[in-house]
């Protein structure tokens, strides 16, 4: 069992999206952010973790449960082998008259039932653990149930067996082995293990005192044993939670752009796969003349501009869109709830937000206008191949808008045909569209690319705002009136 395996499986069990702390306003102006940071510091307090009263995130809970499932494979296998041996041994004892007379048939039957119950419980834990590790991750509820039923039955049977042994004049060895398994092998909250362990020991103390078998040495030894068990459970839980927190922090850093605090390309590739099977609106935007801003004002000013642009995107889209930085001054926004017109309106709002923030803070000179060109397409994504094609089309459309200076960007014509057309004038454009789509001009819902040879710019009154896209980026032109 390695740290990377635990992190990989915990990531699968965790929610699909992890809050990566994308900011919509300066941190100093966000009281909500400060309150959230204070709450986070309280939850990371080592004292609270040692006592087991901290609140775990979904990722941390999945990380700890995953480590328990890996340990549970070996533990359940060994436990099943031991219980099977003891179950068979009970039949051997029941076949000997001397053993029955000395031990009693009731004692044998009770232990046989306990062995069978513990065997079935361990089998459930083993099955869930194997499925989780080898097949596919189980939910947190299933993992918790499998672990709780096995350890609960073990603790109850151990307490019962220890009380019976006290009545028979034996020691509390059964209880000691069960408590060690409960606290030292698995990672469980001390707020759960410590009270359960204390109750079990107190029950055995009560029976031993009733039987007259409670000596001073037994009290001292069991008290020291309980203290060491509490320390071991708390320290083990503390280390497990800290490992989970470090793993979650590394995962967030690997999926967050370090400058703008929005998602990076890695997070984009993971989350765009969720768009398959739905209708999505995707936008790629690029800042206009950003190189001159860097050359004139310096890269530190350029970085501040990028931060304000990212803040504007997050502020405008909120929970209805996902924003990512692809690199440089390029961003991509995806949404499954916004239409084509709504997405473009949000982008223009984000542009105004960034302009106002940059002007208020005096980041750039007043004569420098910050704007960005973007291309937007709404389309149903049936397969991952459709998704990659959509990303290519949006990228090419963004470059068309960047060259033409159109805001909002031009729309994209569509055809269902793979035929190639050599377009030389508007008459041939109309003929090509009629041949491919059986209509002169496609509807808004059909946006794609007209595959063709090099296309030159044409003028037509009824085609303003539309573009034709050739097989290469340089072949893509806009038809403007």
PDB file of N, CA and C in Angstrom, residues 125-168:
ATOM      1  N   UNK A 125     -16.711  -7.379   5.157  1.00  0.00           N
ATOM      2  CA  UNK A 125     -15.644  -6.375   5.065  1.00  0.00           C
ATOM      3  C   UNK A 125     -14.661  -6.717   3.963  1.00  0.00           C
ATOM      4  N   UNK A 126     -14.304  -7.984   3.841  1.00  0.00           N
ATOM      5  CA  UNK A 126     -13.363  -8.384   2.788  1.00  0.00           C
ATOM      6  C   UNK A 126     -13.959  -8.152   1.404  1.00  0.00           C
ATOM      7  N   UNK A 127     -15.244  -8.487   1.223  1.00  0.00           N
ATOM      8  CA  UNK A 127     -15.866  -8.291  -0.089  1.00  0.00           C
ATOM      9  C   UNK A 127     -15.936  -6.835  -0.488  1.00  0.00           C
ATOM     10  N   UNK A 128     -16.343  -5.973   0.447  1.00  0.00           N
ATOM     11  CA  UNK A 128     -16.418  -4.542   0.141  1.00  0.00           C
ATOM     12  C   UNK A 128     -15.026  -3.976  -0.123  1.00  0.00           C
ATOM     13  N   UNK A 129     -14.041  -4.394   0.662  1.00  0.00           N
ATOM     14  CA  UNK A 129     -12.675  -3.885   0.477  1.00  0.00           C
ATOM     15  C   UNK A 129     -12.105  -4.303  -0.875  1.00  0.00           C
ATOM     16  N   UNK A 130     -12.298  -5.552  -1.262  1.00  0.00           N
ATOM     17  CA  UNK A 130     -11.795  -6.013  -2.560  1.00  0.00           C
ATOM     18  C   UNK A 130     -12.484  -5.295  -3.715  1.00  0.00           C
ATOM     19  N   UNK A 131     -13.783  -5.131  -3.599  1.00  0.00           N
ATOM     20  CA  UNK A 131     -14.500  -4.413  -4.669  1.00  0.00           C
ATOM     21  C   UNK A 131     -14.023  -2.964  -4.765  1.00  0.00           C
ATOM     22  N   UNK A 132     -13.805  -2.344  -3.622  1.00  0.00           N
ATOM     23  CA  UNK A 132     -13.373  -0.946  -3.618  1.00  0.00           C
ATOM     24  C   UNK A 132     -11.980  -0.787  -4.215  1.00  0.00           C
ATOM     25  N   UNK A 133     -11.089  -1.682  -3.896  1.00  0.00           N
ATOM     26  CA  UNK A 133      -9.695  -1.542  -4.340  1.00  0.00           C
ATOM     27  C   UNK A 133      -9.493  -2.054  -5.759  1.00  0.00           C
ATOM     28  N   UNK A 134     -10.126  -3.168  -6.110  1.00  0.00           N
ATOM     29  CA  UNK A 134      -9.821  -3.835  -7.375  1.00  0.00           C
ATOM     30  C   UNK A 134     -10.822  -3.536  -8.483  1.00  0.00           C
ATOM     31  N   UNK A 135     -12.075  -3.304  -8.147  1.00  0.00           N
ATOM     32  CA  UNK A 135     -13.111  -3.147  -9.182  1.00  0.00           C
ATOM     33  C   UNK A 135     -13.423  -1.665  -9.397  1.00  0.00           C
ATOM     34  N   UNK A 136     -14.154  -1.092  -8.469  1.00  0.00           N
ATOM     35  CA  UNK A 136     -14.483   0.327  -8.545  1.00  0.00           C
ATOM     36  C   UNK A 136     -14.739   0.833  -7.138  1.00  0.00           C
ATOM     37  N   UNK A 137     -14.428   2.106  -6.884  1.00  0.00           N
ATOM     38  CA  UNK A 137     -14.593   2.636  -5.517  1.00  0.00           C
ATOM     39  C   UNK A 137     -16.049   2.598  -5.064  1.00  0.00           C
ATOM     40  N   UNK A 138     -16.251   2.226  -3.823  1.00  0.00           N
ATOM     41  CA  UNK A 138     -17.584   2.222  -3.225  1.00  0.00           C
ATOM     42  C   UNK A 138     -17.862   3.592  -2.600  1.00  0.00           C
ATOM     43  N   UNK A 139     -19.124   3.839  -2.334  1.00  0.00           N
ATOM     44  CA  UNK A 139     -19.501   5.102  -1.701  1.00  0.00           C
ATOM     45  C   UNK A 139     -19.033   5.122  -0.252  1.00  0.00           C
ATOM     46  N   UNK A 140     -19.011   6.317   0.308  1.00  0.00           N
ATOM     47  CA  UNK A 140     -18.587   6.455   1.698  1.00  0.00           C
ATOM     48  C   UNK A 140     -19.515   5.697   2.641  1.00  0.00           C
ATOM     49  N   UNK A 141     -20.807   5.688   2.335  1.00  0.00           N
ATOM     50  CA  UNK A 141     -21.768   5.007   3.204  1.00  0.00           C
ATOM     51  C   UNK A 141     -21.513   3.500   3.232  1.00  0.00           C
ATOM     52  N   UNK A 142     -21.235   2.917   2.070  1.00  0.00           N
ATOM     53  CA  UNK A 142     -20.979   1.475   2.000  1.00  0.00           C
ATOM     54  C   UNK A 142     -19.699   1.121   2.746  1.00  0.00           C
ATOM     55  N   UNK A 143     -18.652   1.900   2.559  1.00  0.00           N
ATOM     56  CA  UNK A 143     -17.393   1.633   3.261  1.00  0.00           C
ATOM     57  C   UNK A 143     -17.561   1.766   4.777  1.00  0.00           C
ATOM     58  N   UNK A 144     -18.274   2.806   5.195  1.00  0.00           N
ATOM     59  CA  UNK A 144     -18.478   3.004   6.632  1.00  0.00           C
ATOM     60  C   UNK A 144     -19.281   1.861   7.242  1.00  0.00           C
ATOM     61  N   UNK A 145     -20.320   1.422   6.532  1.00  0.00           N
ATOM     62  CA  UNK A 145     -21.127   0.312   7.046  1.00  0.00           C
ATOM     63  C   UNK A 145     -20.315  -0.974   7.167  1.00  0.00           C
ATOM     64  N   UNK A 146     -19.529  -1.299   6.147  1.00  0.00           N
ATOM     65  CA  UNK A 146     -18.730  -2.528   6.174  1.00  0.00           C
ATOM     66  C   UNK A 146     -17.735  -2.500   7.330  1.00  0.00           C
ATOM     67  N   UNK A 147     -17.105  -1.361   7.549  1.00  0.00           N
ATOM     68  CA  UNK A 147     -16.126  -1.259   8.629  1.00  0.00           C
ATOM     69  C   UNK A 147     -16.799  -1.264   9.998  1.00  0.00           C
ATOM     70  N   UNK A 148     -17.918  -0.520  10.126  1.00  0.00           N
ATOM     71  CA  UNK A 148     -18.581  -0.406  11.431  1.00  0.00           C
ATOM     72  C   UNK A 148     -19.181  -1.733  11.878  1.00  0.00           C
ATOM     73  N   UNK A 149     -19.794  -2.479  10.949  1.00  0.00           N
ATOM     74  CA  UNK A 149     -20.409  -3.747  11.367  1.00  0.00           C
ATOM     75  C   UNK A 149     -19.365  -4.759  11.803  1.00  0.00           C
ATOM     76  N   UNK A 150     -18.223  -4.795  11.126  1.00  0.00           N
ATOM     77  CA  UNK A 150     -17.186  -5.755  11.501  1.00  0.00           C
ATOM     78  C   UNK A 150     -16.578  -5.412  12.865  1.00  0.00           C
ATOM     79  N   UNK A 151     -16.198  -4.144  13.056  1.00  0.00           N
ATOM     80  CA  UNK A 151     -15.571  -3.749  14.313  1.00  0.00           C
ATOM     81  C   UNK A 151     -16.575  -3.741  15.459  1.00  0.00           C
ATOM     82  N   UNK A 152     -17.831  -3.387  15.169  1.00  0.00           N
ATOM     83  CA  UNK A 152     -18.848  -3.420  16.214  1.00  0.00           C
ATOM     84  C   UNK A 152     -19.107  -4.827  16.732  1.00  0.00           C
ATOM     85  N   UNK A 153     -19.280  -5.754  15.794  1.00  0.00           N
ATOM     86  CA  UNK A 153     -19.487  -7.150  16.202  1.00  0.00           C
ATOM     87  C   UNK A 153     -18.271  -7.690  16.938  1.00  0.00           C
ATOM     88  N   UNK A 154     -17.083  -7.313  16.469  1.00  0.00           N
ATOM     89  CA  UNK A 154     -15.867  -7.774  17.139  1.00  0.00           C
ATOM     90  C   UNK A 154     -15.798  -7.266  18.578  1.00  0.00           C
ATOM     91  N   UNK A 155     -16.149  -5.986  18.799  1.00  0.00           N
ATOM     92  CA  UNK A 155     -16.085  -5.428  20.141  1.00  0.00           C
ATOM     93  C   UNK A 155     -17.136  -6.056  21.061  1.00  0.00           C
ATOM     94  N   UNK A 156     -18.339  -6.266  20.550  1.00  0.00           N
ATOM     95  CA  UNK A 156     -19.397  -6.874  21.364  1.00  0.00           C
ATOM     96  C   UNK A 156     -19.034  -8.309  21.738  1.00  0.00           C
ATOM     97  N   UNK A 157     -18.590  -9.096  20.757  1.00  0.00           N
ATOM     98  CA  UNK A 157     -18.217 -10.484  21.044  1.00  0.00           C
ATOM     99  C   UNK A 157     -17.002 -10.564  21.964  1.00  0.00           C
ATOM    100  N   UNK A 158     -16.054  -9.632  21.782  1.00  0.00           N
ATOM    101  CA  UNK A 158     -14.886  -9.623  22.661  1.00  0.00           C
ATOM    102  C   UNK A 158     -15.259  -9.312  24.104  1.00  0.00           C
ATOM    103  N   UNK A 159     -16.165  -8.345  24.294  1.00  0.00           N
ATOM    104  CA  UNK A 159     -16.617  -8.018  25.652  1.00  0.00           C
ATOM    105  C   UNK A 159     -17.368  -9.187  26.274  1.00  0.00           C
ATOM    106  N   UNK A 160     -18.224  -9.825  25.472  1.00  0.00           N
ATOM    107  CA  UNK A 160     -18.980 -10.978  25.982  1.00  0.00           C
ATOM    108  C   UNK A 160     -18.044 -12.121  26.355  1.00  0.00           C
ATOM    109  N   UNK A 161     -17.094 -12.422  25.469  1.00  0.00           N
ATOM    110  CA  UNK A 161     -16.159 -13.517  25.738  1.00  0.00           C
ATOM    111  C   UNK A 161     -15.303 -13.212  26.965  1.00  0.00           C
ATOM    112  N   UNK A 162     -14.895 -11.942  27.151  1.00  0.00           N
ATOM    113  CA  UNK A 162     -14.085 -11.585  28.320  1.00  0.00           C
ATOM    114  C   UNK A 162     -14.883 -11.749  29.609  1.00  0.00           C
ATOM    115  N   UNK A 163     -16.175 -11.357  29.572  1.00  0.00           N
ATOM    116  CA  UNK A 163     -17.009 -11.522  30.768  1.00  0.00           C
ATOM    117  C   UNK A 163     -17.207 -12.998  31.103  1.00  0.00           C
ATOM    118  N   UNK A 164     -17.410 -13.838  30.083  1.00  0.00           N
ATOM    119  CA  UNK A 164     -17.553 -15.277  30.313  1.00  0.00           C
ATOM    120  C   UNK A 164     -16.258 -15.855  30.870  1.00  0.00           C
ATOM    121  N   UNK A 165     -15.131 -15.408  30.331  1.00  0.00           N
ATOM    122  CA  UNK A 165     -13.848 -15.901  30.835  1.00  0.00           C
ATOM    123  C   UNK A 165     -13.618 -15.483  32.286  1.00  0.00           C
ATOM    124  N   UNK A 166     -14.098 -14.292  32.658  1.00  0.00           N
ATOM    125  CA  UNK A 166     -13.964 -13.860  34.052  1.00  0.00           C
ATOM    126  C   UNK A 166     -14.763 -14.770  34.967  1.00  0.00           C
ATOM    127  N   UNK A 167     -15.972 -15.134  34.541  1.00  0.00           N
ATOM    128  CA  UNK A 167     -16.780 -16.046  35.337  1.00  0.00           C
ATOM    129  C   UNK A 167     -16.122 -17.416  35.472  1.00  0.00           C
ATOM    130  N   UNK A 168     -15.357 -17.805  34.425  1.00  0.00           N
ATOM    131  CA  UNK A 168     -14.698 -19.111  34.449  1.00  0.00           C
ATOM    132  C   UNK A 168     -13.321 -19.051  35.105  1.00  0.00           C
TER     133      UNK A 168
END
